[in-house]
PDB file of N, CA, C and O in Angstrom:
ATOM      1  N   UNK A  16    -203.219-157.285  86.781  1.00 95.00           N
ATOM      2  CA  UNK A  16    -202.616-158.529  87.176  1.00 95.00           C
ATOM      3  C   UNK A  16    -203.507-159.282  88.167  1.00 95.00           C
ATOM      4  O   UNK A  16    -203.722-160.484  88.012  1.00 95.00           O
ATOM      5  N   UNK A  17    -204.092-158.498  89.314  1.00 97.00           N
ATOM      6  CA  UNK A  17    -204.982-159.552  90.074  1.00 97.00           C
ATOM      7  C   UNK A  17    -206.151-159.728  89.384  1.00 97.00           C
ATOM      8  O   UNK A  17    -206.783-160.766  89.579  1.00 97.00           O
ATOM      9  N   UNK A  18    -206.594-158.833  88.544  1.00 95.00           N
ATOM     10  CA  UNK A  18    -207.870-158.689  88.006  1.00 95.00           C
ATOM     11  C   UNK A  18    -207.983-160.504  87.054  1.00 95.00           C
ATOM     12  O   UNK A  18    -208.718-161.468  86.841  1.00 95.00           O
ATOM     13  N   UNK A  19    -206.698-159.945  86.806  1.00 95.00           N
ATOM     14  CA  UNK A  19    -206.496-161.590  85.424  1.00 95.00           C
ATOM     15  C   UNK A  19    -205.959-162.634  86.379  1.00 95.00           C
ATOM     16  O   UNK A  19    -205.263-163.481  85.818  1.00 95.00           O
ATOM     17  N   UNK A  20    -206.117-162.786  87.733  1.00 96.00           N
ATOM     18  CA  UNK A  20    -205.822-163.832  88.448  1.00 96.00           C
ATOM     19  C   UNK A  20    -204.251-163.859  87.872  1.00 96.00           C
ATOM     20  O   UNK A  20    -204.098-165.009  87.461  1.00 96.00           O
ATOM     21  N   UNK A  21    -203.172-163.201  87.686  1.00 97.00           N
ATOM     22  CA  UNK A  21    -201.839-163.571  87.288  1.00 97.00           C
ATOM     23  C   UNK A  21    -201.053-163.309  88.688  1.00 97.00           C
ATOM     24  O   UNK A  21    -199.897-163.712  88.810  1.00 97.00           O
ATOM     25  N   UNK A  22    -201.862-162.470  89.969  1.00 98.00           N
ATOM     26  CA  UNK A  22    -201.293-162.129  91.148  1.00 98.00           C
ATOM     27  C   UNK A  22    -202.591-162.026  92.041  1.00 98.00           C
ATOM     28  O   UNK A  22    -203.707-161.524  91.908  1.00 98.00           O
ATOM     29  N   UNK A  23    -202.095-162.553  92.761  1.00 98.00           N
ATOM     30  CA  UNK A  23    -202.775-162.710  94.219  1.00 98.00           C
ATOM     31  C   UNK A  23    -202.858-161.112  94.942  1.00 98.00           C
ATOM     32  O   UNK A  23    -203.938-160.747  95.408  1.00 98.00           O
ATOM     33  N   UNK A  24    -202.018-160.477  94.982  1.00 98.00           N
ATOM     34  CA  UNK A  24    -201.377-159.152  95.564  1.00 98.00           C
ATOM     35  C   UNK A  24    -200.178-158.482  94.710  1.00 98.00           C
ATOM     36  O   UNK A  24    -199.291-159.185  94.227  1.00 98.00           O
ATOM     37  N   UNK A  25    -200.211-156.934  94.540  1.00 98.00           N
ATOM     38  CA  UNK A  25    -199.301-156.216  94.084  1.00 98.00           C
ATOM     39  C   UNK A  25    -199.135-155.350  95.576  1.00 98.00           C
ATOM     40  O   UNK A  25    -200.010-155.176  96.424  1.00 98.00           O
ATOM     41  N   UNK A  26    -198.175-155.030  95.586  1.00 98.00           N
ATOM     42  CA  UNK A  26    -197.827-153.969  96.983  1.00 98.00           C
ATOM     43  C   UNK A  26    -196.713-152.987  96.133  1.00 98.00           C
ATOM     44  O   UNK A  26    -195.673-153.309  95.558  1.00 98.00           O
ATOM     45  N   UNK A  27    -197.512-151.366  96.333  1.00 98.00           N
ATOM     46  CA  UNK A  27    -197.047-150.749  95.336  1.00 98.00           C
ATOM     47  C   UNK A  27    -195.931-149.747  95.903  1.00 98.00           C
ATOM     48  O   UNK A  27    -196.480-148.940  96.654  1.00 98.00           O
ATOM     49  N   UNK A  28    -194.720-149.550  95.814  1.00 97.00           N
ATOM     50  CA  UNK A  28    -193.487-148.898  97.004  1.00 97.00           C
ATOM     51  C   UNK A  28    -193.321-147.590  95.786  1.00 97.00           C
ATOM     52  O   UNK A  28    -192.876-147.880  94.675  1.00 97.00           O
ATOM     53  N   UNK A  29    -193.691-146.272  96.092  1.00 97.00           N
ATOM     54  CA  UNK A  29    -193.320-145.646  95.252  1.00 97.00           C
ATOM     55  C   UNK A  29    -191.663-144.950  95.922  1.00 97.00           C
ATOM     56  O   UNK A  29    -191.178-145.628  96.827  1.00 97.00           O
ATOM     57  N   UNK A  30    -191.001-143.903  95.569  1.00 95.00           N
ATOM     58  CA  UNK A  30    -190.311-143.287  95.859  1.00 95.00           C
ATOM     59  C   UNK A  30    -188.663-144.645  95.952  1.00 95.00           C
ATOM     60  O   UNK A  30    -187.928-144.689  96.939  1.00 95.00           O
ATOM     61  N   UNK A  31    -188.526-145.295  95.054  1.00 97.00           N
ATOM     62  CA  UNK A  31    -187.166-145.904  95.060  1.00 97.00           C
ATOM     63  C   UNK A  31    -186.314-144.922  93.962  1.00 97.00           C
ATOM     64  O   UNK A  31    -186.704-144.515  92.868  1.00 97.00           O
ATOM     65  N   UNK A  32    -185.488-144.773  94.394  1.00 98.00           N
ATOM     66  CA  UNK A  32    -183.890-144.198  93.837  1.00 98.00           C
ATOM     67  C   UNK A  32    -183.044-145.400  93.098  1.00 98.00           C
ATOM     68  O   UNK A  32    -182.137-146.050  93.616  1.00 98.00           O
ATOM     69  N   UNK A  33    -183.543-145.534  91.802  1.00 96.00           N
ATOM     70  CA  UNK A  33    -182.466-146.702  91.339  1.00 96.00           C
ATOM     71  C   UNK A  33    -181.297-145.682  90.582  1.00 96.00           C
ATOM     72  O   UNK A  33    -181.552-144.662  89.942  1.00 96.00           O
ATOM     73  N   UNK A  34    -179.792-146.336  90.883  1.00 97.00           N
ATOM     74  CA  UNK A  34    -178.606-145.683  90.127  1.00 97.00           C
ATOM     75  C   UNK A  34    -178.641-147.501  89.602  1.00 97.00           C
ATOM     76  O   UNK A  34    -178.942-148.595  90.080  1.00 97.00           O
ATOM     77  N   UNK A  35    -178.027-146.812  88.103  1.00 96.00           N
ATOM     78  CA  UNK A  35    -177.796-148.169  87.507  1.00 96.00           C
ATOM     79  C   UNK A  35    -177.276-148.330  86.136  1.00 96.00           C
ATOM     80  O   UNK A  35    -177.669-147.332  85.531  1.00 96.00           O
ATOM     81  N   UNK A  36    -176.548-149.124  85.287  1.00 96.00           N
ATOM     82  CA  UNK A  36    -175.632-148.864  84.394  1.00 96.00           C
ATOM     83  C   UNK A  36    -176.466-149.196  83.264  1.00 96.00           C
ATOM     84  O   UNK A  36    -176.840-150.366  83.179  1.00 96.00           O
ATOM     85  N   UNK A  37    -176.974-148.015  82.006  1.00 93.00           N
ATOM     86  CA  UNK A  37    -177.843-148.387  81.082  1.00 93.00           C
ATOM     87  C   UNK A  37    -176.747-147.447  79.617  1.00 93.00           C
ATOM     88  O   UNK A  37    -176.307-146.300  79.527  1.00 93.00           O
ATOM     89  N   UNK A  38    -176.676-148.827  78.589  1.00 93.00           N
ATOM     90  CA  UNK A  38    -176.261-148.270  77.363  1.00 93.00           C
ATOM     91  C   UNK A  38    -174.856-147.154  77.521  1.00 93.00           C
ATOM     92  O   UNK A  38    -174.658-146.045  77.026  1.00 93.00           O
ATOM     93  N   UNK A  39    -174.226-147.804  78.218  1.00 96.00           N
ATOM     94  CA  UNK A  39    -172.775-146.767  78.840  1.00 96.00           C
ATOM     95  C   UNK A  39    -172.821-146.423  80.012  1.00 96.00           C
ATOM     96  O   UNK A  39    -171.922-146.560  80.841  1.00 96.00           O
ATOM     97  N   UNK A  40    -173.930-145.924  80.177  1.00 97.00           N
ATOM     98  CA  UNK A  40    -173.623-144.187  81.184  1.00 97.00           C
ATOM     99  C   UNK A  40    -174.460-145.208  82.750  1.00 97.00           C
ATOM    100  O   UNK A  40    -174.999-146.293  82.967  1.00 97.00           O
ATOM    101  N   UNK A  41    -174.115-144.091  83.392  1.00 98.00           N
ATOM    102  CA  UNK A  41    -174.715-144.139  84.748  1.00 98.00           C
ATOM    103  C   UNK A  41    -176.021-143.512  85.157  1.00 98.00           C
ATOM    104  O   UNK A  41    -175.918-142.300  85.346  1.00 98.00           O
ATOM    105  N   UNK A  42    -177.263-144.032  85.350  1.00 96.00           N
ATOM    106  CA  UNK A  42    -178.370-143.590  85.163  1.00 96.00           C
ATOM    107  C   UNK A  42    -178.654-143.277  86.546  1.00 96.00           C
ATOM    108  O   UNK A  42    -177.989-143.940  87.343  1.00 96.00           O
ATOM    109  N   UNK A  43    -180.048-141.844  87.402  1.00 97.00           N
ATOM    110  CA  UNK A  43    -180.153-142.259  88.163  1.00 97.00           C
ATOM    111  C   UNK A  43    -181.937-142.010  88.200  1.00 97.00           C
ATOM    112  O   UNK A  43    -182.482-141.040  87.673  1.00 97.00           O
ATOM    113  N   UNK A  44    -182.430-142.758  88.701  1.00 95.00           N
ATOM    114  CA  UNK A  44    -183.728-142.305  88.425  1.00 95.00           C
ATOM    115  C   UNK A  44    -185.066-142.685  89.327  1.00 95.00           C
ATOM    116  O   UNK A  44    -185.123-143.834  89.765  1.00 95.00           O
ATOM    117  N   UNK A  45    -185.833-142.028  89.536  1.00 96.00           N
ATOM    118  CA  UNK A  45    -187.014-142.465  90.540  1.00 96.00           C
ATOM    119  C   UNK A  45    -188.200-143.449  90.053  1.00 96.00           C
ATOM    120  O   UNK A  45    -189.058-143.329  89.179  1.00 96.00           O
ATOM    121  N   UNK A  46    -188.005-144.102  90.644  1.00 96.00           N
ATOM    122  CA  UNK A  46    -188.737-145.873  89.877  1.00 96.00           C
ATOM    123  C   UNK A  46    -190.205-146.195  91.147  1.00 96.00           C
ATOM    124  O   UNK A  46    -190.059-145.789  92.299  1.00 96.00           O
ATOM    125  N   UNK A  47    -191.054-146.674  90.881  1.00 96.00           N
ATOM    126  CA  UNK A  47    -191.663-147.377  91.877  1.00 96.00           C
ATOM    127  C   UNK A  47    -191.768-148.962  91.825  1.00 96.00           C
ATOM    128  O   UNK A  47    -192.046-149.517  90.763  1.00 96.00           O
ATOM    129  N   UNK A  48    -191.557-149.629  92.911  1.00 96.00           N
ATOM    130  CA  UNK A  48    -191.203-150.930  92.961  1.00 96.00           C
ATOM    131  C   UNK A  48    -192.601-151.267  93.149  1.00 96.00           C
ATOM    132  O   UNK A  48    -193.498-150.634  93.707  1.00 96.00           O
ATOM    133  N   UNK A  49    -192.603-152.788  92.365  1.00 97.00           N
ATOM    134  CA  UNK A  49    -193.511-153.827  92.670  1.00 97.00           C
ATOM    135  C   UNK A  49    -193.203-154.617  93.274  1.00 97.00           C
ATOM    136  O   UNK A  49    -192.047-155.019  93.145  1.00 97.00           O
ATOM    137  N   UNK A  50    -194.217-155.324  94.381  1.00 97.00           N
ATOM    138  CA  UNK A  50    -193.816-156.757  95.214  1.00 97.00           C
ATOM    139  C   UNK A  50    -195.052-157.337  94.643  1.00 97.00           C
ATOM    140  O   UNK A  50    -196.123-156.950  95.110  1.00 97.00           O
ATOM    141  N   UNK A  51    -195.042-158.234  93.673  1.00 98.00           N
ATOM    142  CA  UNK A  51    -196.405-159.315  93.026  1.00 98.00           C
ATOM    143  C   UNK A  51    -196.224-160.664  93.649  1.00 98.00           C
ATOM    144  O   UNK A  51    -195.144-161.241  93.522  1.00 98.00           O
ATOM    145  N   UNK A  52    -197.102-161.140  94.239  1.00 97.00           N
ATOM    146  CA  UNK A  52    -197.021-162.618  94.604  1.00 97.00           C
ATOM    147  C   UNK A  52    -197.889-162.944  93.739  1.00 97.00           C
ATOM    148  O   UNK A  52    -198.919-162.366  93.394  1.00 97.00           O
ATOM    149  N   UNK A  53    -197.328-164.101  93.331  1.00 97.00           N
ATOM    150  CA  UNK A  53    -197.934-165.266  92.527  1.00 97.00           C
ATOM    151  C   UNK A  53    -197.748-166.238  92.658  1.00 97.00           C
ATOM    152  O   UNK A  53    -197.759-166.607  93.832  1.00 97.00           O
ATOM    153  N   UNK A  54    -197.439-167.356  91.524  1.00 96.00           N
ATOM    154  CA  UNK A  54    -197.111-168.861  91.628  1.00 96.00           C
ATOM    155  C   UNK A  54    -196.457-169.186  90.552  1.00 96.00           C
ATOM    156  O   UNK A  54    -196.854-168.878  89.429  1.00 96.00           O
ATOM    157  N   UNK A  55    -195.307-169.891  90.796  1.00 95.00           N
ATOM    158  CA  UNK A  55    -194.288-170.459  89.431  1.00 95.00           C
ATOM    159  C   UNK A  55    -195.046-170.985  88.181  1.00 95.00           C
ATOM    160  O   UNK A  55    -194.453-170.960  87.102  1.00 95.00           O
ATOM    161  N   UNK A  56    -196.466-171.517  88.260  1.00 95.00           N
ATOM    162  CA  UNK A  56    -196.975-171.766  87.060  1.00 95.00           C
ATOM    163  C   UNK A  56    -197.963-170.163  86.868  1.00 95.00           C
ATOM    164  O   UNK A  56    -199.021-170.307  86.255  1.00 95.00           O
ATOM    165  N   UNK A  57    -197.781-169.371  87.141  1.00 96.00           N
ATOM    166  CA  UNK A  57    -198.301-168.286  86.586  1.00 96.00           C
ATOM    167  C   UNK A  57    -197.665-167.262  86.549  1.00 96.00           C
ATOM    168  O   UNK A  57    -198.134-166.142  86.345  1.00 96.00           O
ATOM    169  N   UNK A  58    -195.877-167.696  86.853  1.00 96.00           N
ATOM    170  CA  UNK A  58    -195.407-166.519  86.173  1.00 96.00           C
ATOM    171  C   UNK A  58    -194.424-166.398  85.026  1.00 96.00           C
ATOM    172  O   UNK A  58    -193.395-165.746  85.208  1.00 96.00           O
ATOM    173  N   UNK A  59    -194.680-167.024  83.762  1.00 97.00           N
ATOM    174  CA  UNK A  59    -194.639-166.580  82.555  1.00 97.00           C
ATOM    175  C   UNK A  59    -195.207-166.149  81.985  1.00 97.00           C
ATOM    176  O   UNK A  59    -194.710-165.818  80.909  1.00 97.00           O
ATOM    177  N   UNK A  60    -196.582-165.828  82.212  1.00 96.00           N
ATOM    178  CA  UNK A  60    -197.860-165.137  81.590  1.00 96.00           C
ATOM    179  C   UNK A  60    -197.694-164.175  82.571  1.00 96.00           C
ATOM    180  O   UNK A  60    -198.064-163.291  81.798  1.00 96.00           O
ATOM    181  N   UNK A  61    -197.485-163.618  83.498  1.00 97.00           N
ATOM    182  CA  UNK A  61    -197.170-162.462  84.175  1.00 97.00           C
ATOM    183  C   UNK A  61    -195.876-161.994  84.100  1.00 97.00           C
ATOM    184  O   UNK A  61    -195.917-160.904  84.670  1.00 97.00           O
ATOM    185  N   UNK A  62    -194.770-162.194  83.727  1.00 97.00           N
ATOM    186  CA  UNK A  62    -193.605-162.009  83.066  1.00 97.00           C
ATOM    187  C   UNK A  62    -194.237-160.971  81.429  1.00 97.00           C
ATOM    188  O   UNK A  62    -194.029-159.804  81.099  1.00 97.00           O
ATOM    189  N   UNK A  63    -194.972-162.007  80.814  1.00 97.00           N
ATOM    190  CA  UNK A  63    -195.267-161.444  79.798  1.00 97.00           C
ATOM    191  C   UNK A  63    -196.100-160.293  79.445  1.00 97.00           C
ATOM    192  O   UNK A  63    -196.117-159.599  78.429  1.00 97.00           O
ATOM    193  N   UNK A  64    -196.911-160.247  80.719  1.00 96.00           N
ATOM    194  CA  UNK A  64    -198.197-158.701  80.679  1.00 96.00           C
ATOM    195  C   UNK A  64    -196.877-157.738  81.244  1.00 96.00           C
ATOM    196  O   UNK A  64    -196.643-156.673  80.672  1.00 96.00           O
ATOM    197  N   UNK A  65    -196.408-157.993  81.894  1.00 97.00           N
ATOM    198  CA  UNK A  65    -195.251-157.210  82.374  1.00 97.00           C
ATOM    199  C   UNK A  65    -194.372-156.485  81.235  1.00 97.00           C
ATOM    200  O   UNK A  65    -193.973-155.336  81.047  1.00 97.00           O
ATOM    201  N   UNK A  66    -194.294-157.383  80.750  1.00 96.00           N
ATOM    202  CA  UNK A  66    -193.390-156.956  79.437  1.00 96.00           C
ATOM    203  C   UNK A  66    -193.977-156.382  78.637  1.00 96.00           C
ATOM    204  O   UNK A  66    -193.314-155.479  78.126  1.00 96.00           O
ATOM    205  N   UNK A  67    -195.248-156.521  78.166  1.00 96.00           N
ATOM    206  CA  UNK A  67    -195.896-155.587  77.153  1.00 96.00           C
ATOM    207  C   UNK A  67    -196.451-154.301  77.497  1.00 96.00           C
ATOM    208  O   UNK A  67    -196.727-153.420  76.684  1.00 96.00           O
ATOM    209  N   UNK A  68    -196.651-154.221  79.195  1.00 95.00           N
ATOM    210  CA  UNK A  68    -197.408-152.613  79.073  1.00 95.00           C
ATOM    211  C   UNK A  68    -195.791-151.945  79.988  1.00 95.00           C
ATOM    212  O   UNK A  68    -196.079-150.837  80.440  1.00 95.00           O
ATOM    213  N   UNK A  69    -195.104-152.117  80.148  1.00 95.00           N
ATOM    214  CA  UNK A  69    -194.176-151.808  80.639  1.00 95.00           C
ATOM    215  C   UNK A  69    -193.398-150.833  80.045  1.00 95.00           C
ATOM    216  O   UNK A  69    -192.849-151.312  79.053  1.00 95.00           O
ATOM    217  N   UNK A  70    -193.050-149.424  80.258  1.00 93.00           N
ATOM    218  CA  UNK A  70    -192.709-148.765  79.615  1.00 93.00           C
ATOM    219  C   UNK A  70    -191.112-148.794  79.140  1.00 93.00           C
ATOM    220  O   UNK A  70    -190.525-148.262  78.197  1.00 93.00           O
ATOM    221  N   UNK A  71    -190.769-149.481  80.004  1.00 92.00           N
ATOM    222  CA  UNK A  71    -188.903-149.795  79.473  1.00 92.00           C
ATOM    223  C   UNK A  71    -188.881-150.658  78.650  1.00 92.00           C
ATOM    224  O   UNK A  71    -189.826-151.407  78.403  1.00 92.00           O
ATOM    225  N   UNK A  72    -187.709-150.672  78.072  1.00 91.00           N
ATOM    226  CA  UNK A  72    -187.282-151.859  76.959  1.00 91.00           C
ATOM    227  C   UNK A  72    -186.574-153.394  77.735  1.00 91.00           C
ATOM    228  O   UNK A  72    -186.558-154.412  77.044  1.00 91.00           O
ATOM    229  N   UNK A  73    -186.061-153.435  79.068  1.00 93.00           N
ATOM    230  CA  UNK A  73    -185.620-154.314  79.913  1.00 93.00           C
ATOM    231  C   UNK A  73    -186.257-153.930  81.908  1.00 93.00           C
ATOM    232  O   UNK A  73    -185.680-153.713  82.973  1.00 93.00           O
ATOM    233  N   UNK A  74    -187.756-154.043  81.431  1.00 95.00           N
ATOM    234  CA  UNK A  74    -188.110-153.994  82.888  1.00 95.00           C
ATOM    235  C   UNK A  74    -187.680-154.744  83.584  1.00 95.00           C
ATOM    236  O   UNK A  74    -187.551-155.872  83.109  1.00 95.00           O
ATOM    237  N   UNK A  75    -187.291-154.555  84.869  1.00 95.00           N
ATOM    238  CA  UNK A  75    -186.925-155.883  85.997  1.00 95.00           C
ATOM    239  C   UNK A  75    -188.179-156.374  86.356  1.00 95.00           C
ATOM    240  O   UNK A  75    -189.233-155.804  86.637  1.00 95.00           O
ATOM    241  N   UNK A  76    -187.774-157.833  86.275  1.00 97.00           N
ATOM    242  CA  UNK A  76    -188.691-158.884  86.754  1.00 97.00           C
ATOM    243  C   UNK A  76    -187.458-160.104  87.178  1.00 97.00           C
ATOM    244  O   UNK A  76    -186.740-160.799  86.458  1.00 97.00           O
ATOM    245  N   UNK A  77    -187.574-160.011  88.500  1.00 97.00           N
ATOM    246  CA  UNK A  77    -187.074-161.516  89.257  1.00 97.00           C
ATOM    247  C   UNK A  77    -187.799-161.940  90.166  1.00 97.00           C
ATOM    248  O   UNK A  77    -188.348-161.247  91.023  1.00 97.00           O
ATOM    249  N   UNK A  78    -187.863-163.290  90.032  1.00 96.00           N
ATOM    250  CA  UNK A  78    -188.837-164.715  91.158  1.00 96.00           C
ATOM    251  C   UNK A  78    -187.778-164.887  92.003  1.00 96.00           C
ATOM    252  O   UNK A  78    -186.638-165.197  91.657  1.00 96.00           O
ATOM    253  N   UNK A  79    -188.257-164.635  93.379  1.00 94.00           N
ATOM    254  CA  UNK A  79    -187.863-165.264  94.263  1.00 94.00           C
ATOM    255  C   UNK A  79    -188.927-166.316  94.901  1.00 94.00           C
ATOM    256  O   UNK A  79    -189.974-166.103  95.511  1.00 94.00           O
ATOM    257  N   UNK A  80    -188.123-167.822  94.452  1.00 93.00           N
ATOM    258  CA  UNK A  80    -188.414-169.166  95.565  1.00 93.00           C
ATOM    259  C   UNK A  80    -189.077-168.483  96.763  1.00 93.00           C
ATOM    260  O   UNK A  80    -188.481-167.579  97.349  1.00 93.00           O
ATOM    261  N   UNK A  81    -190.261-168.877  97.133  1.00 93.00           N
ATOM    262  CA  UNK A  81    -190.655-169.015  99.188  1.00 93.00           C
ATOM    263  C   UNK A  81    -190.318-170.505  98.898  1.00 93.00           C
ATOM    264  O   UNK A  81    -190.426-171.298  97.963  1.00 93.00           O
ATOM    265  N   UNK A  82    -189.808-170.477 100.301  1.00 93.00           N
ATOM    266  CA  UNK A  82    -189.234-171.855 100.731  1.00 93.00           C
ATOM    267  C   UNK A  82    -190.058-171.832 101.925  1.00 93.00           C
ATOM    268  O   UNK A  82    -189.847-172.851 102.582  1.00 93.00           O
ATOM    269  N   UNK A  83    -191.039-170.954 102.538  1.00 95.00           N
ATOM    270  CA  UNK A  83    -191.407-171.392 103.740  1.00 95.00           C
ATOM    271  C   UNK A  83    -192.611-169.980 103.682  1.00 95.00           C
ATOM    272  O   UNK A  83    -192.431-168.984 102.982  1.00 95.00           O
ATOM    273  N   UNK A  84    -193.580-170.156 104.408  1.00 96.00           N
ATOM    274  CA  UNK A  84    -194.756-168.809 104.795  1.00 96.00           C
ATOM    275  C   UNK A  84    -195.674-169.241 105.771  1.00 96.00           C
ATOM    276  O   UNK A  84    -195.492-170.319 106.336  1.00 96.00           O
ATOM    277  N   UNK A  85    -196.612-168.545 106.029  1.00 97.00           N
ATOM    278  CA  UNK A  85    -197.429-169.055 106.628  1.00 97.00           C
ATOM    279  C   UNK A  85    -198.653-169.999 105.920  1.00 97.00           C
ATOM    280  O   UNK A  85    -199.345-169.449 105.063  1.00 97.00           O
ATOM    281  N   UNK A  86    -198.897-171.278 106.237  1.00 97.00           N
ATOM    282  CA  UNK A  86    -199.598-172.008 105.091  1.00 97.00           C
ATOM    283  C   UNK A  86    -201.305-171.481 104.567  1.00 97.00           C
ATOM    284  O   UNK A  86    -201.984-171.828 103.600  1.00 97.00           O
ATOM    285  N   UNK A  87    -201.531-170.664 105.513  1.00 97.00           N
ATOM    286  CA  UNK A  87    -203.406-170.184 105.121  1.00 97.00           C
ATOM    287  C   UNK A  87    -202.858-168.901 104.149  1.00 97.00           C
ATOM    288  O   UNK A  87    -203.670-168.516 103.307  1.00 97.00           O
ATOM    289  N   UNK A  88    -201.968-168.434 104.183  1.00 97.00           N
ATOM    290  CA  UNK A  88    -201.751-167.065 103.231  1.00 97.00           C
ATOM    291  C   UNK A  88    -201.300-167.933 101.723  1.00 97.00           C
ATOM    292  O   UNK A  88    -201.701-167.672 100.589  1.00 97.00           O
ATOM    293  N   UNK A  89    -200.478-168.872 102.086  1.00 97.00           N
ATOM    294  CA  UNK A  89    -199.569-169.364 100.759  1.00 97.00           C
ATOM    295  C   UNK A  89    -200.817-169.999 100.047  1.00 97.00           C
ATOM    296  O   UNK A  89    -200.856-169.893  98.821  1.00 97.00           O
ATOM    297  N   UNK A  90    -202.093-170.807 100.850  1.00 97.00           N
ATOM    298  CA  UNK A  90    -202.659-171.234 100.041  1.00 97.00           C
ATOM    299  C   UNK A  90    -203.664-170.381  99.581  1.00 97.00           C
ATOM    300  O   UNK A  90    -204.338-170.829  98.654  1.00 97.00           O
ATOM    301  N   UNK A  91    -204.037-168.851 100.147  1.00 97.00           N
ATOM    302  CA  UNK A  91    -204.874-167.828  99.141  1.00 97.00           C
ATOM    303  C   UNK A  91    -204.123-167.355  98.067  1.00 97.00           C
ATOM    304  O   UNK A  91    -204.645-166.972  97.020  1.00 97.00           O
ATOM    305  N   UNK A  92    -202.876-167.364  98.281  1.00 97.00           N
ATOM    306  CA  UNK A  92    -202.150-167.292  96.941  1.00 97.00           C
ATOM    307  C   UNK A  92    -202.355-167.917  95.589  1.00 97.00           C
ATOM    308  O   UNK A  92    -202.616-167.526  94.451  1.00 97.00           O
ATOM    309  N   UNK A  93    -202.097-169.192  96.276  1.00 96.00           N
ATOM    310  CA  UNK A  93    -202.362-170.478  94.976  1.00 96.00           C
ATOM    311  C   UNK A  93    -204.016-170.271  94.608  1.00 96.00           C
ATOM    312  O   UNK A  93    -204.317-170.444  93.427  1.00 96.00           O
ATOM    313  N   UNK A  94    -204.910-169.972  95.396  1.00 96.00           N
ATOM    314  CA  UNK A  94    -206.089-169.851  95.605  1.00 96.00           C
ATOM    315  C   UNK A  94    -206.540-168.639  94.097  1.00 96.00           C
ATOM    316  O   UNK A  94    -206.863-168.687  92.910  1.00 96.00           O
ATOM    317  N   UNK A  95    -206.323-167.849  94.982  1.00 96.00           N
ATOM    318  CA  UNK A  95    -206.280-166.754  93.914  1.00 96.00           C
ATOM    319  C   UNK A  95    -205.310-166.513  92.540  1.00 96.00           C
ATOM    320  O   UNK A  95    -205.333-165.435  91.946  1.00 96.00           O
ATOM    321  N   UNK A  96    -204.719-167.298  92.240  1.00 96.00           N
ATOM    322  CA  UNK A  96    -204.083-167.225  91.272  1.00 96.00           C
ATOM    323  C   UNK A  96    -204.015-168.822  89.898  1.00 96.00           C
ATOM    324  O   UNK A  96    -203.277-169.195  88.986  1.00 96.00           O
ATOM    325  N   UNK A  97    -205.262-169.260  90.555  1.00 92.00           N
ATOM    326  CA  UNK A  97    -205.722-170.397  90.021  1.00 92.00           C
ATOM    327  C   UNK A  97    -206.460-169.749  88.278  1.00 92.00           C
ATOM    328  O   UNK A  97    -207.185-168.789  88.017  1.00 92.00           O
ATOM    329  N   UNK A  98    -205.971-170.583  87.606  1.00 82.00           N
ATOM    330  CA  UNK A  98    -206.859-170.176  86.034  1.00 82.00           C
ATOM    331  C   UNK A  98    -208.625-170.618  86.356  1.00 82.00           C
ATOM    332  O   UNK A  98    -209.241-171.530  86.908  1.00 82.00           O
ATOM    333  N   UNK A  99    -208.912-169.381  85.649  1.00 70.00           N
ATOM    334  CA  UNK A  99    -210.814-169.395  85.574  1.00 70.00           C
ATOM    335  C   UNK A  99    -211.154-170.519  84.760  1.00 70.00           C
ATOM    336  O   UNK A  99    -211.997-169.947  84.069  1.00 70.00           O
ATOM    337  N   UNK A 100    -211.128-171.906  84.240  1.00 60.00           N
ATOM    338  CA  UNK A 100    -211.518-172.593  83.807  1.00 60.00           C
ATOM    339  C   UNK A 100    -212.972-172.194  82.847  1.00 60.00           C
ATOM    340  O   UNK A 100    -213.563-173.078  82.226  1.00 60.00           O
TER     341      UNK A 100
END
């Protein structure tokens, strides 16, 4: 993902405990979380690499809006997540 400019940063949280309701039953299982920053025009093409090497059939992926950051970080973001022309 940063490699393909689709994220600026991945921050990788291993050891989460998700319980959660799959196909009936009550699942519980050890997951590692992603935190990807990117940019609203680059994340449907990162939605989509997501989706293809992803080993579940309904990986989680949700955008959360910044409404506010510090502006020299927000703009290495946009920076780095600019298409290679």
């Amino acid at each position: 993902m940063v490699d393909q400019n689709l994220a600026a940063c991945v921050n990788i949280l291993p050891g989460v405990l998700s319980v959660y309701r799959w196909e009936g039953s009550i699942a519980r299982d050890s997951e590692v979380l992603l935190l990807i920053k990117t940019t609203e025009p680059r994340l449907a093409e990162l939605t989509a690499q997501i989706k293809a090497q992803h080993p579940y059939d309904v990986p989680e992926v949700i955008a959360h809006p910044i409404v506010a950051g510090l502006d020299n970080y927000l703009e290495w973001v946009r920076t780095c997540t600019r298409t290679q022309d």
